[in-house]
Structures are given as C-alpha cells and as structure tokens.
C-alpha cells in the first residue's frame, strides 16, 4: 500500500529493505528534530520512543553536542523524553532515569482485536531484544542487589 502510494505520488519507497537502513533513517530523523529543538529550546519537545540502545545512545550524544539539557528548566516544556513499551527494555528505562533523563513506559489500551496486532508488530520489530534477555536479567539483578545493599547501609547509619 505504501509502495503504491509512493509511486503514485512520485517519491521514493518509504519502506526500508533492512533493519540497519530503518535504524539509520530513525537516527537521521531524530537528529533533524533535535537540531530544531536546539534552536527553539523551551518551545519544542521530543518523545523518542525506542527499545534500541544504540538509538538512545545516539540521541543522548546528539543532545550533548547540541547543548540540549536532560530536562527543561521549568520541568514542563521543551526537552527530550524517552519512552518504551511497558515490559520491554526496562534496563534502558532505569538507566535513562538514573542519568537524569525523563523516561516513560506506555501501555497500549483498547479492544483486544486492535491491541494484539500492535503488540505483535512491536514484538516482531524488536525480535533482536530476545537475544538480549540474559543481559537485561543480569542488569536487573545487579540493580536489585545495589538497592538492597543501599537499604541495608542506610538502615545501619
């Protein structure tokens, strides 16, 4: 459908052939919006919704290069936010929050017939995340250990 529309309107095929091409396009688009945000800080906000660690790291590097703060000064307008689907890439969400970046989890809501296709698409698009389950588990266990240790140390103090 998208390919036919592109041909009819005379522009390039909007569907990328590889995951790498899709990721590169995503990064280019995020960088473009970040450049606009840097010029209009306090007036523009961006929600970067990704489960891809490399995309998040690239966004943060660009923010640093352009002097975009982790959160807007008034706490309300402008700035960059990050979002992931609840239950996916929690270790990324924790890391973002730990570094002072605003991170959100979202939950699809609606009739099962509408929500399931969405969730299945996200699972297919993020199938490479399944290879990182062991890494995420280790990071979450480390975080639990650190929090428990800190709680014990605070109790002793």
mmCIF file of N, CA, C and O in Angstrom, residues 62-142:
data_model
loop_
_atom_site.group_PDB
_atom_site.id
_atom_site.type_symbol
_atom_site.label_atom_id
_atom_site.label_comp_id
_atom_site.label_asym_id
_atom_site.label_seq_id
_atom_site.Cartn_x
_atom_site.Cartn_y
_atom_site.Cartn_z
ATOM 1 N N UNK A 62 23.885 13.303 20.598
ATOM 2 C CA UNK A 62 23.475 14.483 19.829
ATOM 3 C C UNK A 62 22.976 15.574 20.763
ATOM 4 O O UNK A 62 23.272 16.759 20.549
ATOM 5 N N UNK A 63 22.225 15.203 21.797
ATOM 6 C CA UNK A 63 21.771 16.191 22.779
ATOM 7 C C UNK A 63 22.970 16.906 23.402
ATOM 8 O O UNK A 63 22.965 18.135 23.532
ATOM 9 N N UNK A 64 23.973 16.138 23.792
ATOM 10 C CA UNK A 64 25.167 16.725 24.405
ATOM 11 C C UNK A 64 25.881 17.654 23.432
ATOM 12 O O UNK A 64 26.297 18.759 23.788
ATOM 13 N N UNK A 65 26.026 17.200 22.181
ATOM 14 C CA UNK A 65 26.713 18.012 21.159
ATOM 15 C C UNK A 65 25.983 19.325 20.906
ATOM 16 O O UNK A 65 26.609 20.376 20.724
ATOM 17 N N UNK A 66 24.649 19.287 20.940
ATOM 18 C CA UNK A 66 23.849 20.489 20.656
ATOM 19 C C UNK A 66 23.526 21.306 21.907
ATOM 20 O O UNK A 66 22.887 22.343 21.811
ATOM 21 N N UNK A 67 23.967 20.835 23.071
ATOM 22 C CA UNK A 67 23.720 21.564 24.311
ATOM 23 C C UNK A 67 22.269 21.503 24.779
ATOM 24 O O UNK A 67 21.781 22.433 25.426
ATOM 25 N N UNK A 68 21.602 20.430 24.480
ATOM 26 C CA UNK A 68 20.210 20.260 24.928
ATOM 27 C C UNK A 68 20.249 19.610 26.301
ATOM 28 O O UNK A 68 20.791 18.519 26.464
ATOM 29 N N UNK A 69 19.691 20.268 27.324
ATOM 30 C CA UNK A 69 19.734 19.704 28.678
ATOM 31 C C UNK A 69 18.864 18.456 28.796
ATOM 32 O O UNK A 69 17.948 18.234 27.991
ATOM 33 N N UNK A 70 19.163 17.658 29.813
ATOM 34 C CA UNK A 70 18.417 16.422 30.040
ATOM 35 C C UNK A 70 16.938 16.689 30.292
ATOM 36 O O UNK A 70 16.096 15.905 29.898
ATOM 37 N N UNK A 71 16.640 17.778 30.956
ATOM 38 C CA UNK A 71 15.245 18.126 31.231
ATOM 39 C C UNK A 71 15.106 19.641 31.117
ATOM 40 O O UNK A 71 16.051 20.385 31.376
ATOM 41 N N UNK A 72 13.949 20.121 30.737
ATOM 42 C CA UNK A 72 13.773 21.567 30.621
ATOM 43 C C UNK A 72 13.878 22.241 31.983
ATOM 44 O O UNK A 72 13.617 21.626 33.018
ATOM 45 N N UNK A 73 14.267 23.504 31.953
ATOM 46 C CA UNK A 73 14.473 24.232 33.194
ATOM 47 C C UNK A 73 13.208 24.343 34.039
ATOM 48 O O UNK A 73 13.252 24.257 35.247
ATOM 49 N N UNK A 74 12.061 24.556 33.403
ATOM 50 C CA UNK A 74 10.829 24.702 34.177
ATOM 51 C C UNK A 74 10.163 23.360 34.462
ATOM 52 O O UNK A 74 9.152 23.289 35.137
ATOM 53 N N UNK A 75 10.750 22.275 33.936
ATOM 54 C CA UNK A 75 10.212 20.955 34.176
ATOM 55 C C UNK A 75 8.960 20.629 33.391
ATOM 56 O O UNK A 75 8.408 19.549 33.526
ATOM 57 N N UNK A 76 8.479 21.550 32.566
ATOM 58 C CA UNK A 76 7.221 21.328 31.877
ATOM 59 C C UNK A 76 7.343 21.317 30.367
ATOM 60 O O UNK A 76 6.819 20.434 29.699
ATOM 61 N N UNK A 77 7.998 22.321 29.804
ATOM 62 C CA UNK A 77 8.035 22.482 28.349
ATOM 63 C C UNK A 77 9.412 22.209 27.786
ATOM 64 O O UNK A 77 10.416 22.478 28.422
ATOM 65 N N UNK A 78 9.409 21.734 26.571
ATOM 66 C CA UNK A 78 10.671 21.528 25.881
ATOM 67 C C UNK A 78 11.383 20.279 26.354
ATOM 68 O O UNK A 78 10.906 19.537 27.196
ATOM 69 N N UNK A 79 12.524 20.063 25.775
ATOM 70 C CA UNK A 79 13.344 18.943 26.187
ATOM 71 C C UNK A 79 13.045 17.664 25.436
ATOM 72 O O UNK A 79 12.244 17.616 24.519
ATOM 73 N N UNK A 80 13.739 16.626 25.871
ATOM 74 C CA UNK A 80 13.650 15.324 25.226
ATOM 75 C C UNK A 80 13.156 14.310 26.242
ATOM 76 O O UNK A 80 13.621 14.280 27.381
ATOM 77 N N UNK A 81 12.206 13.520 25.823
ATOM 78 C CA UNK A 81 11.675 12.441 26.648
ATOM 79 C C UNK A 81 11.932 11.125 25.913
ATOM 80 O O UNK A 81 12.026 11.097 24.690
ATOM 81 N N UNK A 82 12.004 10.047 26.664
ATOM 82 C CA UNK A 82 12.189 8.724 26.089
ATOM 83 C C UNK A 82 11.027 7.847 26.530
ATOM 84 O O UNK A 82 10.494 8.026 27.624
ATOM 85 N N UNK A 83 10.653 6.892 25.685
ATOM 86 C CA UNK A 83 9.548 6.002 26.034
ATOM 87 C C UNK A 83 9.785 4.608 25.485
ATOM 88 O O UNK A 83 10.364 4.444 24.412
ATOM 89 N N UNK A 84 9.347 3.639 26.268
ATOM 90 C CA UNK A 84 9.358 2.248 25.844
ATOM 91 C C UNK A 84 8.053 1.594 26.282
ATOM 92 O O UNK A 84 7.427 2.024 27.247
ATOM 93 N N UNK A 85 7.704 0.551 25.585
ATOM 94 C CA UNK A 85 6.533 -0.241 25.916
ATOM 95 C C UNK A 85 6.771 -0.925 27.264
ATOM 96 O O UNK A 85 7.855 -1.464 27.511
ATOM 97 N N UNK A 86 5.786 -0.877 28.140
ATOM 98 C CA UNK A 86 5.899 -1.497 29.455
ATOM 99 C C UNK A 86 6.278 -2.967 29.309
ATOM 100 O O UNK A 86 5.678 -3.694 28.523
ATOM 101 N N UNK A 87 7.323 -3.364 30.034
ATOM 102 C CA UNK A 87 7.784 -4.744 29.983
ATOM 103 C C UNK A 87 8.904 -4.987 28.995
ATOM 104 O O UNK A 87 9.461 -6.079 28.948
ATOM 105 N N UNK A 88 9.250 -3.980 28.210
ATOM 106 C CA UNK A 88 10.343 -4.131 27.248
ATOM 107 C C UNK A 88 11.465 -3.145 27.587
ATOM 108 O O UNK A 88 11.211 -1.982 27.853
ATOM 109 N N UNK A 89 12.677 -3.633 27.585
ATOM 110 C CA UNK A 89 13.871 -2.799 27.776
ATOM 111 C C UNK A 89 13.832 -1.990 29.069
ATOM 112 O O UNK A 89 14.234 -0.832 29.105
ATOM 113 N N UNK A 90 13.384 -2.632 30.141
ATOM 114 C CA UNK A 90 13.326 -1.923 31.422
ATOM 115 C C UNK A 90 14.703 -1.436 31.871
ATOM 116 O O UNK A 90 14.821 -0.382 32.490
ATOM 117 N N UNK A 91 15.750 -2.194 31.551
ATOM 118 C CA UNK A 91 17.089 -1.768 31.946
ATOM 119 C C UNK A 91 17.460 -0.434 31.295
ATOM 120 O O UNK A 91 18.167 0.388 31.888
ATOM 121 N N UNK A 92 16.962 -0.183 30.086
ATOM 122 C CA UNK A 92 17.215 1.108 29.437
ATOM 123 C C UNK A 92 16.470 2.227 30.154
ATOM 124 O O UNK A 92 17.004 3.311 30.366
ATOM 125 N N UNK A 93 15.231 1.953 30.530
ATOM 126 C CA UNK A 93 14.425 2.950 31.232
ATOM 127 C C UNK A 93 15.083 3.326 32.552
ATOM 128 O O UNK A 93 15.186 4.503 32.902
ATOM 129 N N UNK A 94 15.544 2.315 33.310
ATOM 130 C CA UNK A 94 16.209 2.574 34.586
ATOM 131 C C UNK A 94 17.467 3.408 34.384
ATOM 132 O O UNK A 94 17.751 4.337 35.134
ATOM 133 N N UNK A 95 18.241 3.064 33.358
ATOM 134 C CA UNK A 95 19.480 3.791 33.081
ATOM 135 C C UNK A 95 19.198 5.243 32.701
ATOM 136 O O UNK A 95 19.894 6.161 33.155
ATOM 137 N N UNK A 96 18.196 5.465 31.870
ATOM 138 C CA UNK A 96 17.830 6.836 31.484
ATOM 139 C C UNK A 96 17.470 7.655 32.711
ATOM 140 O O UNK A 96 17.955 8.777 32.893
ATOM 141 N N UNK A 97 16.615 7.098 33.552
ATOM 142 C CA UNK A 97 16.187 7.813 34.764
ATOM 143 C C UNK A 97 17.373 8.070 35.690
ATOM 144 O O UNK A 97 17.495 9.164 36.266
ATOM 145 N N UNK A 98 18.249 7.088 35.811
ATOM 146 C CA UNK A 98 19.430 7.229 36.666
ATOM 147 C C UNK A 98 20.316 8.387 36.214
ATOM 148 O O UNK A 98 20.956 9.051 37.025
ATOM 149 N N UNK A 99 20.338 8.645 34.907
ATOM 150 C CA UNK A 99 21.160 9.724 34.367
ATOM 151 C C UNK A 99 20.401 11.038 34.217
ATOM 152 O O UNK A 99 20.851 11.949 33.520
ATOM 153 N N UNK A 100 19.239 11.146 34.863
ATOM 154 C CA UNK A 100 18.507 12.399 34.870
ATOM 155 C C UNK A 100 17.686 12.676 33.625
ATOM 156 O O UNK A 100 17.248 13.803 33.402
ATOM 157 N N UNK A 101 17.489 11.662 32.801
ATOM 158 C CA UNK A 101 16.670 11.829 31.599
ATOM 159 C C UNK A 101 15.254 11.345 31.897
ATOM 160 O O UNK A 101 15.057 10.418 32.677
ATOM 161 N N UNK A 102 14.286 11.987 31.273
ATOM 162 C CA UNK A 102 12.897 11.599 31.525
ATOM 163 C C UNK A 102 12.541 10.382 30.680
ATOM 164 O O UNK A 102 12.680 10.407 29.455
ATOM 165 N N UNK A 103 12.104 9.340 31.360
ATOM 166 C CA UNK A 103 11.751 8.091 30.686
ATOM 167 C C UNK A 103 10.343 7.687 31.091
ATOM 168 O O UNK A 103 9.972 7.775 32.257
ATOM 169 N N UNK A 104 9.581 7.263 30.102
ATOM 170 C CA UNK A 104 8.191 6.880 30.319
ATOM 171 C C UNK A 104 7.974 5.467 29.813
ATOM 172 O O UNK A 104 8.628 5.025 28.875
ATOM 173 N N UNK A 105 7.031 4.785 30.417
ATOM 174 C CA UNK A 105 6.553 3.491 29.918
ATOM 175 C C UNK A 105 5.130 3.719 29.432
ATOM 176 O O UNK A 105 4.366 4.467 30.047
ATOM 177 N N UNK A 106 4.785 3.095 28.334
ATOM 178 C CA UNK A 106 3.423 3.241 27.846
ATOM 179 C C UNK A 106 2.757 1.877 27.755
ATOM 180 O O UNK A 106 3.416 0.848 27.618
ATOM 181 N N UNK A 107 1.437 1.899 27.900
ATOM 182 C CA UNK A 107 0.636 0.688 27.864
ATOM 183 C C UNK A 107 -0.441 0.868 26.808
ATOM 184 O O UNK A 107 -1.269 1.773 26.916
ATOM 185 N N UNK A 108 -0.428 0.031 25.785
ATOM 186 C CA UNK A 108 -1.498 0.119 24.783
ATOM 187 C C UNK A 108 -2.837 -0.219 25.444
ATOM 188 O O UNK A 108 -2.913 -1.104 26.285
ATOM 189 N N UNK A 109 -3.841 0.496 25.057
ATOM 190 C CA UNK A 109 -5.165 0.295 25.649
ATOM 191 C C UNK A 109 -6.196 0.260 24.528
ATOM 192 O O UNK A 109 -6.119 1.039 23.584
ATOM 193 N N UNK A 110 -7.136 -0.626 24.650
ATOM 194 C CA UNK A 110 -8.209 -0.686 23.668
ATOM 195 C C UNK A 110 -8.719 -2.093 23.502
ATOM 196 O O UNK A 110 -8.301 -3.012 24.218
ATOM 197 N N UNK A 111 -9.606 -2.277 22.560
ATOM 198 C CA UNK A 111 -10.147 -3.614 22.304
ATOM 199 C C UNK A 111 -9.036 -4.592 21.933
ATOM 200 O O UNK A 111 -8.090 -4.248 21.220
ATOM 201 N N UNK A 112 -9.151 -5.813 22.410
ATOM 202 C CA UNK A 112 -8.134 -6.827 22.190
ATOM 203 C C UNK A 112 -7.800 -6.985 20.709
ATOM 204 O O UNK A 112 -6.636 -7.113 20.333
ATOM 205 N N UNK A 113 -8.803 -6.934 19.850
ATOM 206 C CA UNK A 113 -8.585 -7.086 18.420
ATOM 207 C C UNK A 113 -7.735 -5.986 17.825
ATOM 208 O O UNK A 113 -7.115 -6.165 16.778
ATOM 209 N N UNK A 114 -7.693 -4.814 18.466
ATOM 210 C CA UNK A 114 -6.862 -3.713 17.993
ATOM 211 C C UNK A 114 -5.496 -3.686 18.670
ATOM 212 O O UNK A 114 -4.506 -3.294 18.069
ATOM 213 N N UNK A 115 -5.442 -4.104 19.930
ATOM 214 C CA UNK A 115 -4.201 -4.038 20.697
ATOM 215 C C UNK A 115 -3.244 -5.176 20.318
ATOM 216 O O UNK A 115 -2.042 -4.958 20.180
ATOM 217 N N UNK A 116 -3.767 -6.385 20.127
ATOM 218 C CA UNK A 116 -2.894 -7.526 19.833
ATOM 219 C C UNK A 116 -2.077 -7.351 18.557
ATOM 220 O O UNK A 116 -0.872 -7.619 18.571
ATOM 221 N N UNK A 117 -2.666 -6.900 17.444
ATOM 222 C CA UNK A 117 -1.823 -6.694 16.253
ATOM 223 C C UNK A 117 -0.693 -5.692 16.508
ATOM 224 O O UNK A 117 0.429 -5.871 16.033
ATOM 225 N N UNK A 118 -0.989 -4.649 17.272
ATOM 226 C CA UNK A 118 0.036 -3.661 17.612
ATOM 227 C C UNK A 118 1.165 -4.327 18.398
ATOM 228 O O UNK A 118 2.346 -4.158 18.089
ATOM 229 N N UNK A 119 0.806 -5.091 19.429
ATOM 230 C CA UNK A 119 1.816 -5.742 20.257
ATOM 231 C C UNK A 119 2.617 -6.770 19.460
ATOM 232 O O UNK A 119 3.831 -6.890 19.653
ATOM 233 N N UNK A 120 1.960 -7.487 18.573
ATOM 234 C CA UNK A 120 2.675 -8.450 17.732
ATOM 235 C C UNK A 120 3.667 -7.750 16.800
ATOM 236 O O UNK A 120 4.787 -8.226 16.605
ATOM 237 N N UNK A 121 3.274 -6.597 16.248
ATOM 238 C CA UNK A 121 4.212 -5.829 15.402
ATOM 239 C C UNK A 121 5.412 -5.384 16.211
ATOM 240 O O UNK A 121 6.561 -5.455 15.755
ATOM 241 N N UNK A 122 5.179 -4.883 17.434
ATOM 242 C CA UNK A 122 6.297 -4.448 18.274
ATOM 243 C C UNK A 122 7.209 -5.621 18.581
ATOM 244 O O UNK A 122 8.432 -5.489 18.565
ATOM 245 N N UNK A 123 6.643 -6.778 18.860
ATOM 246 C CA UNK A 123 7.458 -7.955 19.161
ATOM 247 C C UNK A 123 8.282 -8.361 17.943
ATOM 248 O O UNK A 123 9.468 -8.692 18.069
ATOM 249 N N UNK A 124 7.686 -8.325 16.757
ATOM 250 C CA UNK A 124 8.424 -8.671 15.538
ATOM 251 C C UNK A 124 9.526 -7.666 15.264
ATOM 252 O O UNK A 124 10.661 -8.030 14.949
ATOM 253 N N UNK A 125 9.205 -6.383 15.385
ATOM 254 C CA UNK A 125 10.198 -5.344 15.129
ATOM 255 C C UNK A 125 11.346 -5.403 16.118
ATOM 256 O O UNK A 125 12.463 -5.015 15.799
ATOM 257 N N UNK A 126 11.063 -5.860 17.310
ATOM 258 C CA UNK A 126 12.070 -5.869 18.362
ATOM 259 C C UNK A 126 12.540 -7.274 18.694
ATOM 260 O O UNK A 126 12.970 -7.539 19.810
ATOM 261 N N UNK A 127 12.475 -8.182 17.725
ATOM 262 C CA UNK A 127 12.860 -9.568 17.984
ATOM 263 C C UNK A 127 14.321 -9.681 18.412
ATOM 264 O O UNK A 127 14.688 -10.607 19.129
ATOM 265 N N UNK A 128 15.158 -8.727 18.007
ATOM 266 C CA UNK A 128 16.556 -8.775 18.432
ATOM 267 C C UNK A 128 16.677 -8.568 19.935
ATOM 268 O O UNK A 128 17.680 -8.944 20.537
ATOM 269 N N UNK A 129 15.635 -8.019 20.561
ATOM 270 C CA UNK A 129 15.665 -7.855 22.010
ATOM 271 C C UNK A 129 15.688 -9.194 22.722
ATOM 272 O O UNK A 129 16.214 -9.307 23.824
ATOM 273 N N UNK A 130 15.104 -10.205 22.102
ATOM 274 C CA UNK A 130 15.093 -11.530 22.721
ATOM 275 C C UNK A 130 16.499 -12.054 22.917
ATOM 276 O O UNK A 130 16.750 -12.827 23.841
ATOM 277 N N UNK A 131 17.428 -11.636 22.086
ATOM 278 C CA UNK A 131 18.810 -12.072 22.243
ATOM 279 C C UNK A 131 19.489 -11.359 23.406
ATOM 280 O O UNK A 131 20.555 -11.777 23.832
ATOM 281 N N UNK A 132 18.864 -10.325 23.920
ATOM 282 C CA UNK A 132 19.463 -9.544 24.998
ATOM 283 C C UNK A 132 18.810 -9.815 26.344
ATOM 284 O O UNK A 132 19.047 -9.103 27.306
ATOM 285 N N UNK A 133 17.988 -10.860 26.431
ATOM 286 C CA UNK A 133 17.280 -11.164 27.671
ATOM 287 C C UNK A 133 18.260 -11.441 28.807
ATOM 288 O O UNK A 133 18.077 -10.959 29.922
ATOM 289 N N UNK A 134 19.305 -12.215 28.538
ATOM 290 C CA UNK A 134 20.281 -12.526 29.582
ATOM 291 C C UNK A 134 20.979 -11.263 30.080
ATOM 292 O O UNK A 134 21.202 -11.100 31.279
ATOM 293 N N UNK A 135 21.311 -10.359 29.151
ATOM 294 C CA UNK A 135 21.939 -9.096 29.542
ATOM 295 C C UNK A 135 20.997 -8.284 30.418
ATOM 296 O O UNK A 135 21.389 -7.758 31.450
ATOM 297 N N UNK A 136 19.722 -8.200 30.017
ATOM 298 C CA UNK A 136 18.754 -7.431 30.803
ATOM 299 C C UNK A 136 18.559 -8.057 32.178
ATOM 300 O O UNK A 136 18.501 -7.354 33.183
ATOM 301 N N UNK A 137 18.469 -9.385 32.235
ATOM 302 C CA UNK A 137 18.291 -10.063 33.523
ATOM 303 C C UNK A 137 19.469 -9.756 34.450
ATOM 304 O O UNK A 137 19.284 -9.444 35.623
ATOM 305 N N UNK A 138 20.685 -9.824 33.922
ATOM 306 C CA UNK A 138 21.865 -9.548 34.741
ATOM 307 C C UNK A 138 21.866 -8.102 35.240
ATOM 308 O O UNK A 138 22.186 -7.841 36.403
ATOM 309 N N UNK A 139 21.481 -7.176 34.379
ATOM 310 C CA UNK A 139 21.430 -5.769 34.786
ATOM 311 C C UNK A 139 20.359 -5.533 35.846
ATOM 312 O O UNK A 139 20.568 -4.782 36.809
ATOM 313 N N UNK A 140 19.202 -6.171 35.685
ATOM 314 C CA UNK A 140 18.135 -6.017 36.683
ATOM 315 C C UNK A 140 18.534 -6.629 38.019
ATOM 316 O O UNK A 140 18.286 -6.034 39.083
ATOM 317 N N UNK A 141 19.165 -7.799 37.995
ATOM 318 C CA UNK A 141 19.626 -8.411 39.243
ATOM 319 C C UNK A 141 20.679 -7.545 39.925
ATOM 320 O O UNK A 141 20.677 -7.406 41.150
ATOM 321 N N UNK A 142 21.554 -6.948 39.140
ATOM 322 C CA UNK A 142 22.562 -6.035 39.709
ATOM 323 C C UNK A 142 21.886 -4.846 40.369
ATOM 324 O O UNK A 142 22.260 -4.431 41.467
#
